[in-house]
Amino acid sequence: MRHPLRHHLRNNLLRAGSWLAGTALICAGALPAAASATPRENRVPTSAAPAPRAAADPAYQVLVFSRTAGFRHSSIDDGVTALRELGGANNFTVDATEDPTAFTTANLARYEAVVFLSTTGDVLNGTQQTAFEQYIRAGGGYVGIHAAADTEYDWPFYAGLAGALFHSHPHNQTATVEVEDRAHDATAHLGRTWQRYDEWYNYRTNPRTTAHVLASLDESSYSGGTMSGDHPIAWCKDHEGGRAFYTGGGHTDESYAEPAFRRHLLGGVRWAAGMTKADCRPETGYASLFDGGGTGGWQQAGPGSFSLADGTLTSQGGLGMLWHADRELTGDYSVKVDWRAEGDDNSGVFLGFPASSDPWSAVNNGYEIQIDATDSPDRTTGAVYGFKSADTVARDAALNPPGEWNTFELRVTGERLEIFLNGRKINDFTNTDPARSLRQGHVGLQNHGEGDTVAFRNVRVKTSGGTPAPTAGEVKGVNGKCLDVADGASADGTQVQLWTCNGSNAQKWSRPGDGTVRALGKCLDISGGGSADGTKIQLWTCNGTGAQAWQPQGDATMRNPQSGKCLDAEGGTWNDGTRVHLWTCHTGPNQKWTLP
């Protein structure tokens, strides 16, 4: 009898055990006095830096099924070859078949995952369908590739497993894939966008409410998208006891020779087979605090810093902390953070501390959720540092080893803090200290010290009322005049200036918490991402780059972290129409701004 839960737990412990058995420097939970984040990018790269290599997976078997009862893709043979080659390099064996009699209870029990490779039409009879349903409910894994969404339309269980079924497609063309999750093993190697040529399916339903979307299509980047601008193209989900991964790519023969697409498939197979963990619960309603485009809104406290490259913050030196100064969380909320340790490294995520340039404030008034391989129960990964150990059995079953990404969800309800690791609950803590409160405070990321290298991606938050409301209103500068978009125009490149405050939309600026400052649906932008004194400040389509990141300072200036320079009203006298540009920070009256 197949025992998938026990089998996968054993596999995970084999891969992670040597790391967890090690000891680390105990994180003092603490940190000291002031440095600055050091962003290293302007425009967004399309591929990620190599990750530290994780431990090898234990050997396992995968069944690839490619029967067609409708259109047959010529790429199937290339797909089988690619999966065999991936298996040979990654310790799994591929059995490929188009024989539906392979779908028996006894035979399916041999496999950790079953791949439906561009199947079409009705490919299984009722008895075979029942065997596959039992396999999934016993903890099996499913991988659907491309036309796996164009099959078994009359089998409700399969429709739920696949997540969405085929509706139509335009001609083959290049499109921009927007990578929404860069922690899952199928997409962690990708940049924030991915340019690919393929046949792009439209689906009958949107899977976002039942699956976790890993990547979606920018429908403005190609013709023929029909999903109203929300077009998932790869996703994962837990389904009736099993795991399901689907990717819409893979129509063309050439897809299976693309290194990035092959790595995408490998990640899907590994996750479906239980070799790597991820949070594949549906995720909606979160607002970004850090999406990789810049560190606007964040401030460094204490020594050390974080580098920013490939949309990833990586700790350097310490003890210190990078904290989000622009948004204080109140009431009930959920924070999600993707993180990766290189080895036996030390870091943590802080919640519930007041605004302060002194990082000891976070230690003394907030709580640290620990990242560390130490064997001290109250000071290891998933612990509320110094207060409550994680459920280490649950934690070990959910944890990816060094070199692989993990996801924390830190859910605050009243004074209760629930900690989820890769979608699995590993700790449940209630604050009873009257001097502390989880219901009000900021979010911080720790840089622990030399030799402790931990990376972070995609920090996001959801409040009990949904996404936090952006701060909005007038931005007032020298002589009480307002930051204004010339002539109220919204075209890219429109000059930003000073003008007498008049309540128009050209003077209504919002700060949604991602470091940008926005008006008329676009962002306050440094022309060309420049850094020279006098560089034009303009309105531009929001693009997540460092040219659109603005960080309010305690002296009322607005600094762009990428250039290290300030928002400045030109000249020595300031009237209606005075241009706003970039200039070396000097704290004069023409660099002081009152924000909404």
mmCIF file with all atom_site columns, N, CA and C in Angstrom, residues 318-367:
data_model
loop_
_atom_site.group_PDB
_atom_site.id
_atom_site.type_symbol
_atom_site.label_atom_id
_atom_site.label_alt_id
_atom_site.label_comp_id
_atom_site.label_asym_id
_atom_site.label_entity_id
_atom_site.label_seq_id
_atom_site.pdbx_PDB_ins_code
_atom_site.Cartn_x
_atom_site.Cartn_y
_atom_site.Cartn_z
_atom_site.occupancy
_atom_site.B_iso_or_equiv
_atom_site.pdbx_formal_charge
_atom_site.auth_seq_id
_atom_site.auth_comp_id
_atom_site.auth_asym_id
_atom_site.auth_atom_id
_atom_site.pdbx_PDB_model_num
ATOM 1   N N  . GLY A 1 318 ? 25.768 43.449 9.589  1.00 0.00 ? 318 GLY A N  1
ATOM 2   C CA . GLY A 1 318 ? 24.769 43.681 10.629 1.00 0.00 ? 318 GLY A CA 1
ATOM 3   C C  . GLY A 1 318 ? 25.434 43.773 11.986 1.00 0.00 ? 318 GLY A C  1
ATOM 4   N N  . LEU A 1 319 ? 24.673 43.719 13.063 1.00 0.00 ? 319 LEU A N  1
ATOM 5   C CA . LEU A 1 319 ? 23.232 43.509 13.142 1.00 0.00 ? 319 LEU A CA 1
ATOM 6   C C  . LEU A 1 319 ? 22.477 44.756 12.678 1.00 0.00 ? 319 LEU A C  1
ATOM 7   N N  . GLY A 1 320 ? 21.457 44.585 11.876 1.00 0.00 ? 320 GLY A N  1
ATOM 8   C CA . GLY A 1 320 ? 20.658 45.686 11.399 1.00 0.00 ? 320 GLY A CA 1
ATOM 9   C C  . GLY A 1 320 ? 19.297 45.209 10.959 1.00 0.00 ? 320 GLY A C  1
ATOM 10  N N  . MET A 1 321 ? 18.484 46.130 10.455 1.00 0.00 ? 321 MET A N  1
ATOM 11  C CA . MET A 1 321 ? 17.132 45.789 10.025 1.00 0.00 ? 321 MET A CA 1
ATOM 12  C C  . MET A 1 321 ? 16.666 46.783 8.974  1.00 0.00 ? 321 MET A C  1
ATOM 13  N N  . LEU A 1 322 ? 16.064 46.282 7.925  1.00 0.00 ? 322 LEU A N  1
ATOM 14  C CA . LEU A 1 322 ? 15.403 47.104 6.916  1.00 0.00 ? 322 LEU A CA 1
ATOM 15  C C  . LEU A 1 322 ? 13.910 47.062 7.229  1.00 0.00 ? 322 LEU A C  1
ATOM 16  N N  . TRP A 1 323 ? 13.327 48.223 7.486  1.00 0.00 ? 323 TRP A N  1
ATOM 17  C CA . TRP A 1 323 ? 11.923 48.229 7.907  1.00 0.00 ? 323 TRP A CA 1
ATOM 18  C C  . TRP A 1 323 ? 11.102 49.150 7.014  1.00 0.00 ? 323 TRP A C  1
ATOM 19  N N  . HIS A 1 324 ? 9.832  48.816 6.895  1.00 0.00 ? 324 HIS A N  1
ATOM 20  C CA . HIS A 1 324 ? 8.940  49.576 6.014  1.00 0.00 ? 324 HIS A CA 1
ATOM 21  C C  . HIS A 1 324 ? 8.327  50.724 6.813  1.00 0.00 ? 324 HIS A C  1
ATOM 22  N N  . ALA A 1 325 ? 8.833  51.941 6.534  1.00 0.00 ? 325 ALA A N  1
ATOM 23  C CA . ALA A 1 325 ? 8.445  53.110 7.318  1.00 0.00 ? 325 ALA A CA 1
ATOM 24  C C  . ALA A 1 325 ? 7.154  53.747 6.833  1.00 0.00 ? 325 ALA A C  1
ATOM 25  N N  . ASP A 1 326 ? 6.763  53.470 5.583  1.00 0.00 ? 326 ASP A N  1
ATOM 26  C CA . ASP A 1 326 ? 5.611  54.171 5.003  1.00 0.00 ? 326 ASP A CA 1
ATOM 27  C C  . ASP A 1 326 ? 4.273  53.629 5.463  1.00 0.00 ? 326 ASP A C  1
ATOM 28  N N  . ARG A 1 327 ? 4.243  52.430 6.010  1.00 0.00 ? 327 ARG A N  1
ATOM 29  C CA . ARG A 1 327 ? 2.955  51.850 6.373  1.00 0.00 ? 327 ARG A CA 1
ATOM 30  C C  . ARG A 1 327 ? 3.030  51.183 7.737  1.00 0.00 ? 327 ARG A C  1
ATOM 31  N N  . GLU A 1 328 ? 2.176  51.649 8.622  1.00 0.00 ? 328 GLU A N  1
ATOM 32  C CA . GLU A 1 328 ? 1.999  50.994 9.905  1.00 0.00 ? 328 GLU A CA 1
ATOM 33  C C  . GLU A 1 328 ? 0.762  50.117 9.809  1.00 0.00 ? 328 GLU A C  1
ATOM 34  N N  . LEU A 1 329 ? 0.905  48.862 10.172 1.00 0.00 ? 329 LEU A N  1
ATOM 35  C CA . LEU A 1 329 ? -0.205 47.924 10.101 1.00 0.00 ? 329 LEU A CA 1
ATOM 36  C C  . LEU A 1 329 ? -0.989 47.976 11.404 1.00 0.00 ? 329 LEU A C  1
ATOM 37  N N  . THR A 1 330 ? -2.290 48.047 11.291 1.00 0.00 ? 330 THR A N  1
ATOM 38  C CA . THR A 1 330 ? -3.156 48.067 12.463 1.00 0.00 ? 330 THR A CA 1
ATOM 39  C C  . THR A 1 330 ? -4.278 47.050 12.283 1.00 0.00 ? 330 THR A C  1
ATOM 40  N N  . GLY A 1 331 ? -4.835 46.609 13.412 1.00 0.00 ? 331 GLY A N  1
ATOM 41  C CA . GLY A 1 331 ? -5.937 45.663 13.352 1.00 0.00 ? 331 GLY A CA 1
ATOM 42  C C  . GLY A 1 331 ? -5.460 44.291 12.922 1.00 0.00 ? 331 GLY A C  1
ATOM 43  N N  . ASP A 1 332 ? -6.315 43.570 12.210 1.00 0.00 ? 332 ASP A N  1
ATOM 44  C CA . ASP A 1 332 ? -5.989 42.228 11.734 1.00 0.00 ? 332 ASP A CA 1
ATOM 45  C C  . ASP A 1 332 ? -5.338 42.322 10.356 1.00 0.00 ? 332 ASP A C  1
ATOM 46  N N  . TYR A 1 333 ? -4.313 41.495 10.126 1.00 0.00 ? 333 TYR A N  1
ATOM 47  C CA . TYR A 1 333 ? -3.618 41.549 8.841  1.00 0.00 ? 333 TYR A CA 1
ATOM 48  C C  . TYR A 1 333 ? -2.847 40.257 8.620  1.00 0.00 ? 333 TYR A C  1
ATOM 49  N N  . SER A 1 334 ? -2.418 40.069 7.381  1.00 0.00 ? 334 SER A N  1
ATOM 50  C CA . SER A 1 334 ? -1.570 38.940 7.006  1.00 0.00 ? 334 SER A CA 1
ATOM 51  C C  . SER A 1 334 ? -0.396 39.487 6.209  1.00 0.00 ? 334 SER A C  1
ATOM 52  N N  . VAL A 1 335 ? 0.811  39.100 6.594  1.00 0.00 ? 335 VAL A N  1
ATOM 53  C CA . VAL A 1 335 ? 2.022  39.459 5.859  1.00 0.00 ? 335 VAL A CA 1
ATOM 54  C C  . VAL A 1 335 ? 2.601  38.186 5.257  1.00 0.00 ? 335 VAL A C  1
ATOM 55  N N  . LYS A 1 336 ? 2.932  38.229 3.977  1.00 0.00 ? 336 LYS A N  1
ATOM 56  C CA . LYS A 1 336 ? 3.628  37.116 3.332  1.00 0.00 ? 336 LYS A CA 1
ATOM 57  C C  . LYS A 1 336 ? 5.008  37.587 2.881  1.00 0.00 ? 336 LYS A C  1
ATOM 58  N N  . VAL A 1 337 ? 6.003  36.720 3.073  1.00 0.00 ? 337 VAL A N  1
ATOM 59  C CA . VAL A 1 337 ? 7.391  37.018 2.747  1.00 0.00 ? 337 VAL A CA 1
ATOM 60  C C  . VAL A 1 337 ? 8.027  35.775 2.153  1.00 0.00 ? 337 VAL A C  1
ATOM 61  N N  . ASP A 1 338 ? 8.670  35.920 0.996  1.00 0.00 ? 338 ASP A N  1
ATOM 62  C CA . ASP A 1 338 ? 9.459  34.831 0.425  1.00 0.00 ? 338 ASP A CA 1
ATOM 63  C C  . ASP A 1 338 ? 10.914 34.999 0.862  1.00 0.00 ? 338 ASP A C  1
ATOM 64  N N  . TRP A 1 339 ? 11.559 33.911 1.278  1.00 0.00 ? 339 TRP A N  1
ATOM 65  C CA . TRP A 1 339 ? 12.934 34.006 1.752  1.00 0.00 ? 339 TRP A CA 1
ATOM 66  C C  . TRP A 1 339 ? 13.731 32.759 1.380  1.00 0.00 ? 339 TRP A C  1
ATOM 67  N N  . ARG A 1 340 ? 15.049 32.949 1.321  1.00 0.00 ? 340 ARG A N  1
ATOM 68  C CA . ARG A 1 340 ? 15.958 31.845 0.997  1.00 0.00 ? 340 ARG A CA 1
ATOM 69  C C  . ARG A 1 340 ? 17.263 32.024 1.761  1.00 0.00 ? 340 ARG A C  1
ATOM 70  N N  . ALA A 1 341 ? 17.704 30.971 2.430  1.00 0.00 ? 341 ALA A N  1
ATOM 71  C CA . ALA A 1 341 ? 19.006 30.959 3.101  1.00 0.00 ? 341 ALA A CA 1
ATOM 72  C C  . ALA A 1 341 ? 20.006 30.212 2.224  1.00 0.00 ? 341 ALA A C  1
ATOM 73  N N  . GLU A 1 342 ? 21.255 30.653 2.243  1.00 0.00 ? 342 GLU A N  1
ATOM 74  C CA . GLU A 1 342 ? 22.279 29.960 1.468  1.00 0.00 ? 342 GLU A CA 1
ATOM 75  C C  . GLU A 1 342 ? 22.774 28.720 2.192  1.00 0.00 ? 342 GLU A C  1
ATOM 76  N N  . GLY A 1 343 ? 22.772 28.759 3.522  1.00 0.00 ? 343 GLY A N  1
ATOM 77  C CA . GLY A 1 343 ? 23.254 27.629 4.312  1.00 0.00 ? 343 GLY A CA 1
ATOM 78  C C  . GLY A 1 343 ? 22.729 27.762 5.723  1.00 0.00 ? 343 GLY A C  1
ATOM 79  N N  . ASP A 1 344 ? 23.615 27.601 6.680  1.00 0.00 ? 344 ASP A N  1
ATOM 80  C CA . ASP A 1 344 ? 23.232 27.746 8.083  1.00 0.00 ? 344 ASP A CA 1
ATOM 81  C C  . ASP A 1 344 ? 23.294 29.229 8.434  1.00 0.00 ? 344 ASP A C  1
ATOM 82  N N  . ASP A 1 345 ? 22.320 29.980 7.945  1.00 0.00 ? 345 ASP A N  1
ATOM 83  C CA . ASP A 1 345 ? 22.311 31.437 8.060  1.00 0.00 ? 345 ASP A CA 1
ATOM 84  C C  . ASP A 1 345 ? 21.217 31.903 9.010  1.00 0.00 ? 345 ASP A C  1
ATOM 85  N N  . ASN A 1 346 ? 21.337 33.146 9.447  1.00 0.00 ? 346 ASN A N  1
ATOM 86  C CA . ASN A 1 346 ? 20.488 33.684 10.501 1.00 0.00 ? 346 ASN A CA 1
ATOM 87  C C  . ASN A 1 346 ? 19.835 34.980 10.037 1.00 0.00 ? 346 ASN A C  1
ATOM 88  N N  . SER A 1 347 ? 18.526 35.066 10.203 1.00 0.00 ? 347 SER A N  1
ATOM 89  C CA . SER A 1 347 ? 17.789 36.288 9.899  1.00 0.00 ? 347 SER A CA 1
ATOM 90  C C  . SER A 1 347 ? 16.432 36.167 10.572 1.00 0.00 ? 347 SER A C  1
ATOM 91  N N  . GLY A 1 348 ? 15.505 37.043 10.212 1.00 0.00 ? 348 GLY A N  1
ATOM 92  C CA . GLY A 1 348 ? 14.166 36.977 10.774 1.00 0.00 ? 348 GLY A CA 1
ATOM 93  C C  . GLY A 1 348 ? 13.298 38.079 10.220 1.00 0.00 ? 348 GLY A C  1
ATOM 94  N N  . VAL A 1 349 ? 12.008 37.967 10.502 1.00 0.00 ? 349 VAL A N  1
ATOM 95  C CA . VAL A 1 349 ? 11.020 38.971 10.112 1.00 0.00 ? 349 VAL A CA 1
ATOM 96  C C  . VAL A 1 349 ? 10.415 39.530 11.394 1.00 0.00 ? 349 VAL A C  1
ATOM 97  N N  . PHE A 1 350 ? 10.406 40.864 11.526 1.00 0.00 ? 350 PHE A N  1
ATOM 98  C CA . PHE A 1 350 ? 9.846  41.522 12.707 1.00 0.00 ? 350 PHE A CA 1
ATOM 99  C C  . PHE A 1 350 ? 8.445  42.061 12.404 1.00 0.00 ? 350 PHE A C  1
ATOM 100 N N  . LEU A 1 351 ? 7.577  41.980 13.395 1.00 0.00 ? 351 LEU A N  1
ATOM 101 C CA . LEU A 1 351 ? 6.232  42.548 13.335 1.00 0.00 ? 351 LEU A CA 1
ATOM 102 C C  . LEU A 1 351 ? 5.958  43.326 14.613 1.00 0.00 ? 351 LEU A C  1
ATOM 103 N N  . GLY A 1 352 ? 5.027  44.283 14.527 1.00 0.00 ? 352 GLY A N  1
ATOM 104 C CA . GLY A 1 352 ? 4.433  44.891 15.712 1.00 0.00 ? 352 GLY A CA 1
ATOM 105 C C  . GLY A 1 352 ? 5.334  45.839 16.481 1.00 0.00 ? 352 GLY A C  1
ATOM 106 N N  . PHE A 1 353 ? 6.252  46.520 15.814 1.00 0.00 ? 353 PHE A N  1
ATOM 107 C CA . PHE A 1 353 ? 7.117  47.469 16.512 1.00 0.00 ? 353 PHE A CA 1
ATOM 108 C C  . PHE A 1 353 ? 6.830  48.892 16.032 1.00 0.00 ? 353 PHE A C  1
ATOM 109 N N  . PRO A 1 354 ? 7.059  49.893 16.879 1.00 0.00 ? 354 PRO A N  1
ATOM 110 C CA . PRO A 1 354 ? 6.753  51.269 16.500 1.00 0.00 ? 354 PRO A CA 1
ATOM 111 C C  . PRO A 1 354 ? 7.815  51.849 15.568 1.00 0.00 ? 354 PRO A C  1
ATOM 112 N N  . ALA A 1 355 ? 7.463  52.915 14.863 1.00 0.00 ? 355 ALA A N  1
ATOM 113 C CA . ALA A 1 355 ? 8.408  53.599 13.997 1.00 0.00 ? 355 ALA A CA 1
ATOM 114 C C  . ALA A 1 355 ? 9.566  54.131 14.821 1.00 0.00 ? 355 ALA A C  1
ATOM 115 N N  . SER A 1 356 ? 10.778 53.806 14.398 1.00 0.00 ? 356 SER A N  1
ATOM 116 C CA . SER A 1 356 ? 11.952 54.250 15.135 1.00 0.00 ? 356 SER A CA 1
ATOM 117 C C  . SER A 1 356 ? 13.186 53.972 14.300 1.00 0.00 ? 356 SER A C  1
ATOM 118 N N  . SER A 1 357 ? 14.179 54.873 14.382 1.00 0.00 ? 357 SER A N  1
ATOM 119 C CA . SER A 1 357 ? 15.454 54.617 13.729 1.00 0.00 ? 357 SER A CA 1
ATOM 120 C C  . SER A 1 357 ? 16.355 53.747 14.588 1.00 0.00 ? 357 SER A C  1
ATOM 121 N N  . ASP A 1 358 ? 15.902 53.422 15.775 1.00 0.00 ? 358 ASP A N  1
ATOM 122 C CA . ASP A 1 358 ? 16.643 52.550 16.685 1.00 0.00 ? 358 ASP A CA 1
ATOM 123 C C  . ASP A 1 358 ? 16.123 51.129 16.541 1.00 0.00 ? 358 ASP A C  1
ATOM 124 N N  . PRO A 1 359 ? 16.898 50.211 15.977 1.00 0.00 ? 359 PRO A N  1
ATOM 125 C CA . PRO A 1 359 ? 16.383 48.866 15.744 1.00 0.00 ? 359 PRO A CA 1
ATOM 126 C C  . PRO A 1 359 ? 16.087 48.095 17.021 1.00 0.00 ? 359 PRO A C  1
ATOM 127 N N  . TRP A 1 360 ? 16.672 48.516 18.144 1.00 0.00 ? 360 TRP A N  1
ATOM 128 C CA . TRP A 1 360 ? 16.332 47.837 19.392 1.00 0.00 ? 360 TRP A CA 1
ATOM 129 C C  . TRP A 1 360 ? 14.863 48.021 19.758 1.00 0.00 ? 360 TRP A C  1
ATOM 130 N N  . SER A 1 361 ? 14.241 49.028 19.171 1.00 0.00 ? 361 SER A N  1
ATOM 131 C CA . SER A 1 361 ? 12.804 49.208 19.397 1.00 0.00 ? 361 SER A CA 1
ATOM 132 C C  . SER A 1 361 ? 12.022 47.999 18.897 1.00 0.00 ? 361 SER A C  1
ATOM 133 N N  . ALA A 1 362 ? 12.464 47.428 17.757 1.00 0.00 ? 362 ALA A N  1
ATOM 134 C CA . ALA A 1 362 ? 11.788 46.238 17.231 1.00 0.00 ? 362 ALA A CA 1
ATOM 135 C C  . ALA A 1 362 ? 11.974 45.053 18.168 1.00 0.00 ? 362 ALA A C  1
ATOM 136 N N  . VAL A 1 363 ? 13.161 44.954 18.764 1.00 0.00 ? 363 VAL A N  1
ATOM 137 C CA . VAL A 1 363 ? 13.440 43.862 19.677 1.00 0.00 ? 363 VAL A CA 1
ATOM 138 C C  . VAL A 1 363 ? 12.611 43.988 20.953 1.00 0.00 ? 363 VAL A C  1
ATOM 139 N N  . ASN A 1 364 ? 12.571 45.188 21.491 1.00 0.00 ? 364 ASN A N  1
ATOM 140 C CA . ASN A 1 364 ? 11.955 45.391 22.804 1.00 0.00 ? 364 ASN A CA 1
ATOM 141 C C  . ASN A 1 364 ? 10.443 45.553 22.741 1.00 0.00 ? 364 ASN A C  1
ATOM 142 N N  . ASN A 1 365 ? 9.910  45.909 21.571 1.00 0.00 ? 365 ASN A N  1
ATOM 143 C CA . ASN A 1 365 ? 8.479  46.187 21.477 1.00 0.00 ? 365 ASN A CA 1
ATOM 144 C C  . ASN A 1 365 ? 7.731  45.304 20.489 1.00 0.00 ? 365 ASN A C  1
ATOM 145 N N  . GLY A 1 366 ? 8.470  44.599 19.631 1.00 0.00 ? 366 GLY A N  1
ATOM 146 C CA . GLY A 1 366 ? 7.820  43.760 18.639 1.00 0.00 ? 366 GLY A CA 1
ATOM 147 C C  . GLY A 1 366 ? 8.171  42.298 18.819 1.00 0.00 ? 366 GLY A C  1
ATOM 148 N N  . TYR A 1 367 ? 7.932  41.517 17.766 1.00 0.00 ? 367 TYR A N  1
ATOM 149 C CA . TYR A 1 367 ? 8.225  40.089 17.796 1.00 0.00 ? 367 TYR A CA 1
ATOM 150 C C  . TYR A 1 367 ? 8.985  39.713 16.523 1.00 0.00 ? 367 TYR A C  1
#
